[in-house]
Amino acid sequence: MTETADELSAPLGQTEKRRRRRIRLPFTLLQALAVLLGLFLVVFAGFALFGDNPLGGEPIARIAINAGAKPDDKSGAAKPDAKHGATAEHGAAAPAKQDSGDRKTVTIIDGSSGARQEVAIGGGGSETAEPGAAAPTASQMPGVDPRLLEKSRYGMIPVMADGVKPFTAYAAEADRALAARMPAVAIVIGGLGVGAAKTVEAIMKLPPAVTLAFTPYGADPTKLAERARAQRHEILLQVPMEPYDYPDNDPGPQTLLATLGPDQNIDRLFWHMSRLQGYVGIGNFMGARFVATEAAMQPIVNEAAKRGLALFDDGAAPRSVAASLAAGRAMPFAKGDVAIDAVPTPVEIDNALAKLESLAKERGIAIGTASALPVSIDRIGAWIKGLDRKGILLVPLTTAMLKSKSN
């Protein structure tokens, strides 16, 4: 018997068992799982990058309503159907409950923040409504005339009705006769709605004659706009528009672009319009390229004029065609004269406010724009308190627009 070297060196009495030949797989179970996980991530990333969903990332809550409105319902608003309750995307809805006034409500829970909101979805059998009145919806705000709302695929948007315009219906109170006789200034605080704390500070610290402009973004722009109107501020909707350095400088989702056709931009405009109600007009949010492109801007101005809204240009784009287009439609218009906090330091803000005073005395009316920075709110608030002794009147933007038109 032939013995190998390994067998000769093995201890006495011990023989090595013949090793069984194992079948080796080309990859291990762990490697297979890693491959499957990699394929899943590739598919998910492709869907996220190339999926055409303009509302991607936007929290949405939908209330189940009756699909068909009665033929005699002139408003076109569908009536709530209590049988179906409510459903929500990115969140959850609690079962409908009855309040003391026989109205059904649901609790909408935001899946991202956990915030709860009670939403009325209808009334009991004893409740009656005026003919043609729109049914309450989650997007409506108290004090908003239901006649001045029209249903779009995104929600309710403003419209003229019975000769009434949103511009006149939602304008803040002002002594227009006095404004016509003395120098006046208007202040527009923009960029509100994103950042609840700074928005609330502007609402509560500044007097009602200051106009507040809301972007369509933020967790709940409707609630903040409602609070502003409750404090008797008039509000504007700022529509994100394309700047020259887009997309490096991106205003946000659904931005109006000079490269898109009129129908696409109008559709995006409707999305912005549906985010809140009760505003007197629209203004640009950024948009130096868009407001300078007449072919892109014209359809937006036409649509706003048709719906009884004013147009505000913040004055940041020297080549803007907004003024001439608004004049062509005989719609209320104003342009910002002084960017109050372009340099956000107390000294520079005070200098800008002094310039605004001089313009008001020289021309009869001047309009300043600012953001809701704490330093801006503080300096503007202190400056407003001294206007009376300087013989200058603070007026809402709508009053400034009417005065400019009469000059």
mmCIF file of N, CA and C in Angstrom, residues 128-236:
data_model
loop_
_atom_site.group_PDB
_atom_site.id
_atom_site.type_symbol
_atom_site.label_atom_id
_atom_site.label_comp_id
_atom_site.label_asym_id
_atom_site.label_seq_id
_atom_site.Cartn_x
_atom_site.Cartn_y
_atom_site.Cartn_z
ATOM 1 N N THR A 128 -79.870 73.846 5.429
ATOM 2 C CA THR A 128 -80.195 74.289 4.085
ATOM 3 C C THR A 128 -79.136 75.251 3.603
ATOM 4 N N ALA A 129 -79.020 75.383 2.298
ATOM 5 C CA ALA A 129 -78.035 76.285 1.702
ATOM 6 C C ALA A 129 -78.721 77.186 0.704
ATOM 7 N N GLU A 130 -78.145 78.361 0.504
ATOM 8 C CA GLU A 130 -78.691 79.273 -0.488
ATOM 9 C C GLU A 130 -78.493 78.680 -1.869
ATOM 10 N N PRO A 131 -79.458 78.915 -2.775
ATOM 11 C CA PRO A 131 -79.317 78.382 -4.136
ATOM 12 C C PRO A 131 -78.044 78.896 -4.785
ATOM 13 N N GLY A 132 -77.301 77.988 -5.398
ATOM 14 C CA GLY A 132 -76.089 78.378 -6.112
ATOM 15 C C GLY A 132 -74.869 78.521 -5.239
ATOM 16 N N ALA A 133 -75.001 78.359 -3.908
ATOM 17 C CA ALA A 133 -73.845 78.506 -3.025
ATOM 18 C C ALA A 133 -72.955 77.286 -3.115
ATOM 19 N N ALA A 134 -71.657 77.503 -3.079
ATOM 20 C CA ALA A 134 -70.715 76.383 -3.153
ATOM 21 C C ALA A 134 -70.685 75.643 -1.836
ATOM 22 N N ALA A 135 -70.533 74.332 -1.909
ATOM 23 C CA ALA A 135 -70.415 73.535 -0.693
ATOM 24 C C ALA A 135 -69.080 73.809 -0.036
ATOM 25 N N PRO A 136 -69.004 73.739 1.304
ATOM 26 C CA PRO A 136 -67.731 73.977 1.977
ATOM 27 C C PRO A 136 -66.680 72.975 1.521
ATOM 28 N N THR A 137 -65.481 73.422 1.291
ATOM 29 C CA THR A 137 -64.387 72.539 0.917
ATOM 30 C C THR A 137 -63.185 72.840 1.788
ATOM 31 N N ALA A 138 -62.232 71.899 1.777
ATOM 32 C CA ALA A 138 -61.033 72.071 2.600
ATOM 33 C C ALA A 138 -60.200 73.243 2.130
ATOM 34 N N SER A 139 -60.346 73.637 0.855
ATOM 35 C CA SER A 139 -59.501 74.708 0.321
ATOM 36 C C SER A 139 -60.090 76.093 0.530
ATOM 37 N N GLN A 140 -61.359 76.199 0.941
ATOM 38 C CA GLN A 140 -61.966 77.503 1.146
ATOM 39 C C GLN A 140 -61.564 78.104 2.479
ATOM 40 N N MET A 141 -61.602 79.440 2.561
ATOM 41 C CA MET A 141 -61.293 80.138 3.795
ATOM 42 C C MET A 141 -62.497 80.958 4.204
ATOM 43 N N PRO A 142 -62.685 81.184 5.489
ATOM 44 C CA PRO A 142 -63.754 82.073 5.939
ATOM 45 C C PRO A 142 -63.597 83.459 5.331
ATOM 46 N N GLY A 143 -64.720 84.063 4.954
ATOM 47 C CA GLY A 143 -64.678 85.388 4.366
ATOM 48 C C GLY A 143 -64.458 85.385 2.875
ATOM 49 N N VAL A 144 -64.284 84.224 2.270
ATOM 50 C CA VAL A 144 -64.112 84.123 0.828
ATOM 51 C C VAL A 144 -65.483 83.931 0.186
ATOM 52 N N ASP A 145 -65.818 84.780 -0.766
ATOM 53 C CA ASP A 145 -67.107 84.718 -1.443
ATOM 54 C C ASP A 145 -67.148 83.498 -2.358
ATOM 55 N N PRO A 146 -68.030 82.539 -2.099
ATOM 56 C CA PRO A 146 -68.062 81.324 -2.935
ATOM 57 C C PRO A 146 -68.412 81.603 -4.393
ATOM 58 N N ARG A 147 -69.074 82.742 -4.663
ATOM 59 C CA ARG A 147 -69.366 83.088 -6.050
ATOM 60 C C ARG A 147 -68.092 83.387 -6.832
ATOM 61 N N LEU A 148 -67.047 83.795 -6.117
ATOM 62 C CA LEU A 148 -65.796 84.199 -6.773
ATOM 63 C C LEU A 148 -64.787 83.059 -6.835
ATOM 64 N N LEU A 149 -65.299 81.834 -6.827
ATOM 65 C CA LEU A 149 -64.443 80.658 -6.930
ATOM 66 C C LEU A 149 -64.930 79.768 -8.062
ATOM 67 N N GLU A 150 -63.983 79.177 -8.755
ATOM 68 C CA GLU A 150 -64.282 78.275 -9.865
ATOM 69 C C GLU A 150 -63.447 77.011 -9.684
ATOM 70 N N LYS A 151 -64.060 75.876 -9.974
ATOM 71 C CA LYS A 151 -63.356 74.613 -9.772
ATOM 72 C C LYS A 151 -62.396 74.337 -10.925
ATOM 73 N N SER A 152 -61.160 73.996 -10.570
ATOM 74 C CA SER A 152 -60.181 73.542 -11.556
ATOM 75 C C SER A 152 -59.762 72.127 -11.179
ATOM 76 N N ARG A 153 -58.894 71.538 -11.983
ATOM 77 C CA ARG A 153 -58.482 70.158 -11.662
ATOM 78 C C ARG A 153 -57.596 70.094 -10.435
ATOM 79 N N TYR A 154 -57.093 71.253 -9.984
ATOM 80 C CA TYR A 154 -56.263 71.289 -8.784
ATOM 81 C C TYR A 154 -57.026 71.752 -7.552
ATOM 82 N N GLY A 155 -58.153 72.374 -7.742
ATOM 83 C CA GLY A 155 -58.900 72.937 -6.620
ATOM 84 C C GLY A 155 -59.585 74.223 -7.053
ATOM 85 N N MET A 156 -60.039 75.000 -6.078
ATOM 86 C CA MET A 156 -60.778 76.220 -6.370
ATOM 87 C C MET A 156 -59.826 77.368 -6.715
ATOM 88 N N ILE A 157 -60.172 78.124 -7.761
ATOM 89 C CA ILE A 157 -59.369 79.269 -8.195
ATOM 90 C C ILE A 157 -60.288 80.477 -8.372
ATOM 91 N N PRO A 158 -59.747 81.698 -8.309
ATOM 92 C CA PRO A 158 -60.604 82.892 -8.343
ATOM 93 C C PRO A 158 -61.213 83.148 -9.718
ATOM 94 N N VAL A 159 -62.385 83.814 -9.702
ATOM 95 C CA VAL A 159 -63.077 84.148 -10.934
ATOM 96 C C VAL A 159 -63.976 85.351 -10.670
ATOM 97 N N MET A 160 -64.281 86.119 -11.692
ATOM 98 C CA MET A 160 -65.263 87.190 -11.580
ATOM 99 C C MET A 160 -66.664 86.584 -11.635
ATOM 100 N N ALA A 161 -67.611 87.204 -10.924
ATOM 101 C CA ALA A 161 -68.990 86.727 -10.958
ATOM 102 C C ALA A 161 -69.926 87.878 -10.621
ATOM 103 N N ASP A 162 -71.012 87.994 -11.380
ATOM 104 C CA ASP A 162 -72.032 89.018 -11.130
ATOM 105 C C ASP A 162 -71.428 90.419 -11.087
ATOM 106 N N GLY A 163 -70.413 90.663 -11.904
ATOM 107 C CA GLY A 163 -69.784 91.968 -11.952
ATOM 108 C C GLY A 163 -68.841 92.257 -10.798
ATOM 109 N N VAL A 164 -68.623 91.295 -9.919
ATOM 110 C CA VAL A 164 -67.745 91.478 -8.749
ATOM 111 C C VAL A 164 -66.379 90.854 -9.055
ATOM 112 N N LYS A 165 -65.330 91.600 -8.753
ATOM 113 C CA LYS A 165 -63.962 91.118 -8.955
ATOM 114 C C LYS A 165 -63.312 90.793 -7.615
ATOM 115 N N PRO A 166 -62.458 89.763 -7.566
ATOM 116 C CA PRO A 166 -61.680 89.524 -6.348
ATOM 117 C C PRO A 166 -60.884 90.753 -5.916
ATOM 118 N N PHE A 167 -60.405 91.559 -6.877
ATOM 119 C CA PHE A 167 -59.637 92.758 -6.555
ATOM 120 C C PHE A 167 -60.426 93.699 -5.642
ATOM 121 N N THR A 168 -61.697 93.900 -5.959
ATOM 122 C CA THR A 168 -62.518 94.800 -5.136
ATOM 123 C C THR A 168 -63.088 94.091 -3.910
ATOM 124 N N ALA A 169 -63.396 92.811 -4.038
ATOM 125 C CA ALA A 169 -64.017 92.088 -2.927
ATOM 126 C C ALA A 169 -63.074 91.918 -1.752
ATOM 127 N N TYR A 170 -61.773 91.758 -2.018
ATOM 128 C CA TYR A 170 -60.824 91.434 -0.957
ATOM 129 C C TYR A 170 -59.853 92.578 -0.638
ATOM 130 N N ALA A 171 -60.068 93.753 -1.222
ATOM 131 C CA ALA A 171 -59.201 94.899 -0.934
ATOM 132 C C ALA A 171 -59.375 95.330 0.520
ATOM 133 N N ALA A 172 -58.269 95.713 1.161
ATOM 134 C CA ALA A 172 -58.316 96.161 2.554
ATOM 135 C C ALA A 172 -58.981 97.534 2.639
ATOM 136 N N GLU A 173 -59.569 97.812 3.789
ATOM 137 C CA GLU A 173 -60.211 99.110 4.009
ATOM 138 C C GLU A 173 -59.164 100.221 4.002
ATOM 139 N N ALA A 174 -59.541 101.366 3.437
ATOM 140 C CA ALA A 174 -58.632 102.517 3.389
ATOM 141 C C ALA A 174 -59.441 103.778 3.124
ATOM 142 N N ASP A 175 -58.911 104.895 3.578
ATOM 143 C CA ASP A 175 -59.517 106.196 3.305
ATOM 144 C C ASP A 175 -58.968 106.685 1.962
ATOM 145 N N ARG A 176 -59.625 106.311 0.899
ATOM 146 C CA ARG A 176 -59.108 106.623 -0.435
ATOM 147 C C ARG A 176 -59.233 108.107 -0.761
ATOM 148 N N ALA A 177 -60.225 108.754 -0.195
ATOM 149 C CA ALA A 177 -60.354 110.193 -0.425
ATOM 150 C C ALA A 177 -59.169 110.943 0.177
ATOM 151 N N LEU A 178 -58.759 110.536 1.390
ATOM 152 C CA LEU A 178 -57.600 111.155 2.027
ATOM 153 C C LEU A 178 -56.328 110.808 1.267
ATOM 154 N N ALA A 179 -56.226 109.557 0.793
ATOM 155 C CA ALA A 179 -55.042 109.122 0.050
ATOM 156 C C ALA A 179 -54.881 109.907 -1.237
ATOM 157 N N ALA A 180 -55.988 110.348 -1.810
ATOM 158 C CA ALA A 180 -55.917 111.118 -3.053
ATOM 159 C C ALA A 180 -55.371 112.524 -2.824
ATOM 160 N N ARG A 181 -55.431 113.022 -1.574
ATOM 161 C CA ARG A 181 -55.042 114.406 -1.294
ATOM 162 C C ARG A 181 -53.639 114.543 -0.711
ATOM 163 N N MET A 182 -53.037 113.457 -0.248
ATOM 164 C CA MET A 182 -51.745 113.577 0.422
ATOM 165 C C MET A 182 -50.775 112.497 -0.041
ATOM 166 N N PRO A 183 -49.463 112.697 0.176
ATOM 167 C CA PRO A 183 -48.488 111.670 -0.200
ATOM 168 C C PRO A 183 -48.794 110.350 0.515
ATOM 169 N N ALA A 184 -48.625 109.266 -0.210
ATOM 170 C CA ALA A 184 -48.943 107.946 0.354
ATOM 171 C C ALA A 184 -47.855 106.939 -0.019
ATOM 172 N N VAL A 185 -47.687 105.957 0.860
ATOM 173 C CA VAL A 185 -46.760 104.858 0.592
ATOM 174 C C VAL A 185 -47.484 103.535 0.830
ATOM 175 N N ALA A 186 -47.092 102.522 0.076
ATOM 176 C CA ALA A 186 -47.576 101.155 0.285
ATOM 177 C C ALA A 186 -46.370 100.264 0.511
ATOM 178 N N ILE A 187 -46.532 99.286 1.388
ATOM 179 C CA ILE A 187 -45.470 98.318 1.682
ATOM 180 C C ILE A 187 -45.990 96.926 1.366
ATOM 181 N N VAL A 188 -45.208 96.146 0.602
ATOM 182 C CA VAL A 188 -45.545 94.761 0.290
ATOM 183 C C VAL A 188 -44.458 93.865 0.884
ATOM 184 N N ILE A 189 -44.855 93.007 1.819
ATOM 185 C CA ILE A 189 -43.929 92.032 2.415
ATOM 186 C C ILE A 189 -44.118 90.715 1.679
ATOM 187 N N GLY A 190 -43.074 90.226 0.997
ATOM 188 C CA GLY A 190 -43.182 89.027 0.164
ATOM 189 C C GLY A 190 -42.497 87.810 0.749
ATOM 190 N N GLY A 191 -42.686 86.690 0.057
ATOM 191 C CA GLY A 191 -42.045 85.436 0.444
ATOM 192 C C GLY A 191 -42.679 84.762 1.639
ATOM 193 N N LEU A 192 -43.926 85.112 1.963
ATOM 194 C CA LEU A 192 -44.582 84.541 3.132
ATOM 195 C C LEU A 192 -45.185 83.182 2.806
ATOM 196 N N GLY A 193 -45.530 82.436 3.851
ATOM 197 C CA GLY A 193 -46.111 81.108 3.684
ATOM 198 C C GLY A 193 -45.110 80.004 3.931
ATOM 199 N N VAL A 194 -43.842 80.222 3.584
ATOM 200 C CA VAL A 194 -42.772 79.271 3.884
ATOM 201 C C VAL A 194 -42.067 79.780 5.135
ATOM 202 N N GLY A 195 -42.214 79.073 6.222
ATOM 203 C CA GLY A 195 -41.701 79.534 7.505
ATOM 204 C C GLY A 195 -42.818 80.189 8.283
ATOM 205 N N ALA A 196 -43.544 79.373 9.040
ATOM 206 C CA ALA A 196 -44.725 79.878 9.753
ATOM 207 C C ALA A 196 -44.369 80.952 10.769
ATOM 208 N N ALA A 197 -43.226 80.822 11.431
ATOM 209 C CA ALA A 197 -42.871 81.770 12.491
ATOM 210 C C ALA A 197 -42.687 83.177 11.941
ATOM 211 N N LYS A 198 -41.919 83.314 10.861
ATOM 212 C CA LYS A 198 -41.699 84.656 10.304
ATOM 213 C C LYS A 198 -42.970 85.201 9.676
ATOM 214 N N THR A 199 -43.797 84.331 9.125
ATOM 215 C CA THR A 199 -45.062 84.780 8.541
ATOM 216 C C THR A 199 -45.989 85.334 9.612
ATOM 217 N N VAL A 200 -46.111 84.603 10.716
ATOM 218 C CA VAL A 200 -46.972 85.059 11.808
ATOM 219 C C VAL A 200 -46.443 86.363 12.399
ATOM 220 N N GLU A 201 -45.125 86.507 12.471
ATOM 221 C CA GLU A 201 -44.543 87.741 13.004
ATOM 222 C C GLU A 201 -44.928 88.932 12.131
ATOM 223 N N ALA A 202 -44.867 88.757 10.804
ATOM 224 C CA ALA A 202 -45.259 89.838 9.901
ATOM 225 C C ALA A 202 -46.743 90.152 10.040
ATOM 226 N N ILE A 203 -47.561 89.115 10.155
ATOM 227 C CA ILE A 203 -49.014 89.309 10.284
ATOM 228 C C ILE A 203 -49.350 90.101 11.531
ATOM 229 N N MET A 204 -48.736 89.739 12.648
ATOM 230 C CA MET A 204 -49.133 90.308 13.942
ATOM 231 C C MET A 204 -48.437 91.629 14.259
ATOM 232 N N LYS A 205 -47.214 91.840 13.779
ATOM 233 C CA LYS A 205 -46.463 93.037 14.169
ATOM 234 C C LYS A 205 -46.717 94.238 13.258
ATOM 235 N N LEU A 206 -47.121 93.980 12.014
ATOM 236 C CA LEU A 206 -47.306 95.081 11.078
ATOM 237 C C LEU A 206 -48.781 95.477 11.003
ATOM 238 N N PRO A 207 -49.080 96.763 10.782
ATOM 239 C CA PRO A 207 -50.471 97.222 10.755
ATOM 240 C C PRO A 207 -51.221 96.675 9.543
ATOM 241 N N PRO A 208 -52.556 96.677 9.595
ATOM 242 C CA PRO A 208 -53.360 96.094 8.513
ATOM 243 C C PRO A 208 -53.121 96.712 7.145
ATOM 244 N N ALA A 209 -52.684 97.968 7.088
ATOM 245 C CA ALA A 209 -52.466 98.611 5.791
ATOM 246 C C ALA A 209 -51.292 98.026 5.030
ATOM 247 N N VAL A 210 -50.451 97.225 5.680
ATOM 248 C CA VAL A 210 -49.334 96.572 4.992
ATOM 249 C C VAL A 210 -49.877 95.353 4.236
ATOM 250 N N THR A 211 -49.561 95.270 2.956
ATOM 251 C CA THR A 211 -50.009 94.151 2.120
ATOM 252 C C THR A 211 -49.025 92.994 2.238
ATOM 253 N N LEU A 212 -49.553 91.772 2.363
ATOM 254 C CA LEU A 212 -48.726 90.581 2.542
ATOM 255 C C LEU A 212 -48.842 89.685 1.311
ATOM 256 N N ALA A 213 -47.702 89.262 0.779
ATOM 257 C CA ALA A 213 -47.652 88.436 -0.430
ATOM 258 C C ALA A 213 -47.180 87.034 -0.077
ATOM 259 N N PHE A 214 -47.967 86.038 -0.456
ATOM 260 C CA PHE A 214 -47.711 84.642 -0.103
ATOM 261 C C PHE A 214 -47.237 83.849 -1.315
ATOM 262 N N THR A 215 -46.187 83.039 -1.117
ATOM 263 C CA THR A 215 -45.815 82.049 -2.119
ATOM 264 C C THR A 215 -46.756 80.855 -1.965
ATOM 265 N N PRO A 216 -46.873 80.004 -2.986
ATOM 266 C CA PRO A 216 -47.802 78.875 -2.899
ATOM 267 C C PRO A 216 -47.237 77.673 -2.149
ATOM 268 N N TYR A 217 -46.037 77.804 -1.607
ATOM 269 C CA TYR A 217 -45.388 76.670 -0.957
ATOM 270 C C TYR A 217 -45.614 76.715 0.552
ATOM 271 N N GLY A 218 -45.012 75.793 1.257
ATOM 272 C CA GLY A 218 -45.207 75.724 2.699
ATOM 273 C C GLY A 218 -46.214 74.647 3.042
ATOM 274 N N ALA A 219 -46.236 74.268 4.313
ATOM 275 C CA ALA A 219 -47.089 73.171 4.763
ATOM 276 C C ALA A 219 -48.565 73.520 4.665
ATOM 277 N N ASP A 220 -48.941 74.750 5.000
ATOM 278 C CA ASP A 220 -50.353 75.125 5.012
ATOM 279 C C ASP A 220 -50.505 76.608 4.692
ATOM 280 N N PRO A 221 -50.287 77.010 3.424
ATOM 281 C CA PRO A 221 -50.422 78.429 3.089
ATOM 282 C C PRO A 221 -51.838 78.949 3.293
ATOM 283 N N THR A 222 -52.833 78.081 3.134
ATOM 284 C CA THR A 222 -54.225 78.504 3.323
ATOM 285 C C THR A 222 -54.463 78.994 4.739
ATOM 286 N N LYS A 223 -53.961 78.264 5.720
ATOM 287 C CA LYS A 223 -54.181 78.637 7.118
ATOM 288 C C LYS A 223 -53.506 79.963 7.450
ATOM 289 N N LEU A 224 -52.290 80.160 6.947
ATOM 290 C CA LEU A 224 -51.577 81.414 7.226
ATOM 291 C C LEU A 224 -52.232 82.596 6.508
ATOM 292 N N ALA A 225 -52.683 82.368 5.271
ATOM 293 C CA ALA A 225 -53.374 83.434 4.541
ATOM 294 C C ALA A 225 -54.675 83.795 5.237
ATOM 295 N N GLU A 226 -55.367 82.803 5.745
ATOM 296 C CA GLU A 226 -56.598 83.052 6.496
ATOM 297 C C GLU A 226 -56.322 83.901 7.731
ATOM 298 N N ARG A 227 -55.224 83.620 8.406
ATOM 299 C CA ARG A 227 -54.876 84.396 9.594
ATOM 300 C C ARG A 227 -54.546 85.840 9.219
ATOM 301 N N ALA A 228 -53.864 86.022 8.091
ATOM 302 C CA ALA A 228 -53.537 87.376 7.647
ATOM 303 C C ALA A 228 -54.805 88.167 7.351
ATOM 304 N N ARG A 229 -55.748 87.566 6.675
ATOM 305 C CA ARG A 229 -56.990 88.259 6.350
ATOM 306 C C ARG A 229 -57.824 88.516 7.602
ATOM 307 N N ALA A 230 -57.713 87.634 8.576
ATOM 308 C CA ALA A 230 -58.419 87.866 9.845
ATOM 309 C C ALA A 230 -57.872 89.100 10.560
ATOM 310 N N GLN A 231 -56.598 89.431 10.327
ATOM 311 C CA GLN A 231 -55.990 90.637 10.896
ATOM 312 C C GLN A 231 -56.163 91.836 9.960
ATOM 313 N N ARG A 232 -57.007 91.710 8.940
ATOM 314 C CA ARG A 232 -57.400 92.776 8.021
ATOM 315 C C ARG A 232 -56.307 93.195 7.043
ATOM 316 N N HIS A 233 -55.316 92.328 6.845
ATOM 317 C CA HIS A 233 -54.347 92.559 5.777
ATOM 318 C C HIS A 233 -54.956 92.100 4.456
ATOM 319 N N GLU A 234 -54.686 92.815 3.385
ATOM 320 C CA GLU A 234 -55.006 92.250 2.079
ATOM 321 C C GLU A 234 -53.795 91.425 1.638
ATOM 322 N N ILE A 235 -54.050 90.416 0.799
ATOM 323 C CA ILE A 235 -52.980 89.495 0.443
ATOM 324 C C ILE A 235 -52.843 89.373 -1.074
ATOM 325 N N LEU A 236 -51.632 89.033 -1.487
ATOM 326 C CA LEU A 236 -51.288 88.754 -2.880
ATOM 327 C C LEU A 236 -50.821 87.309 -2.986
#
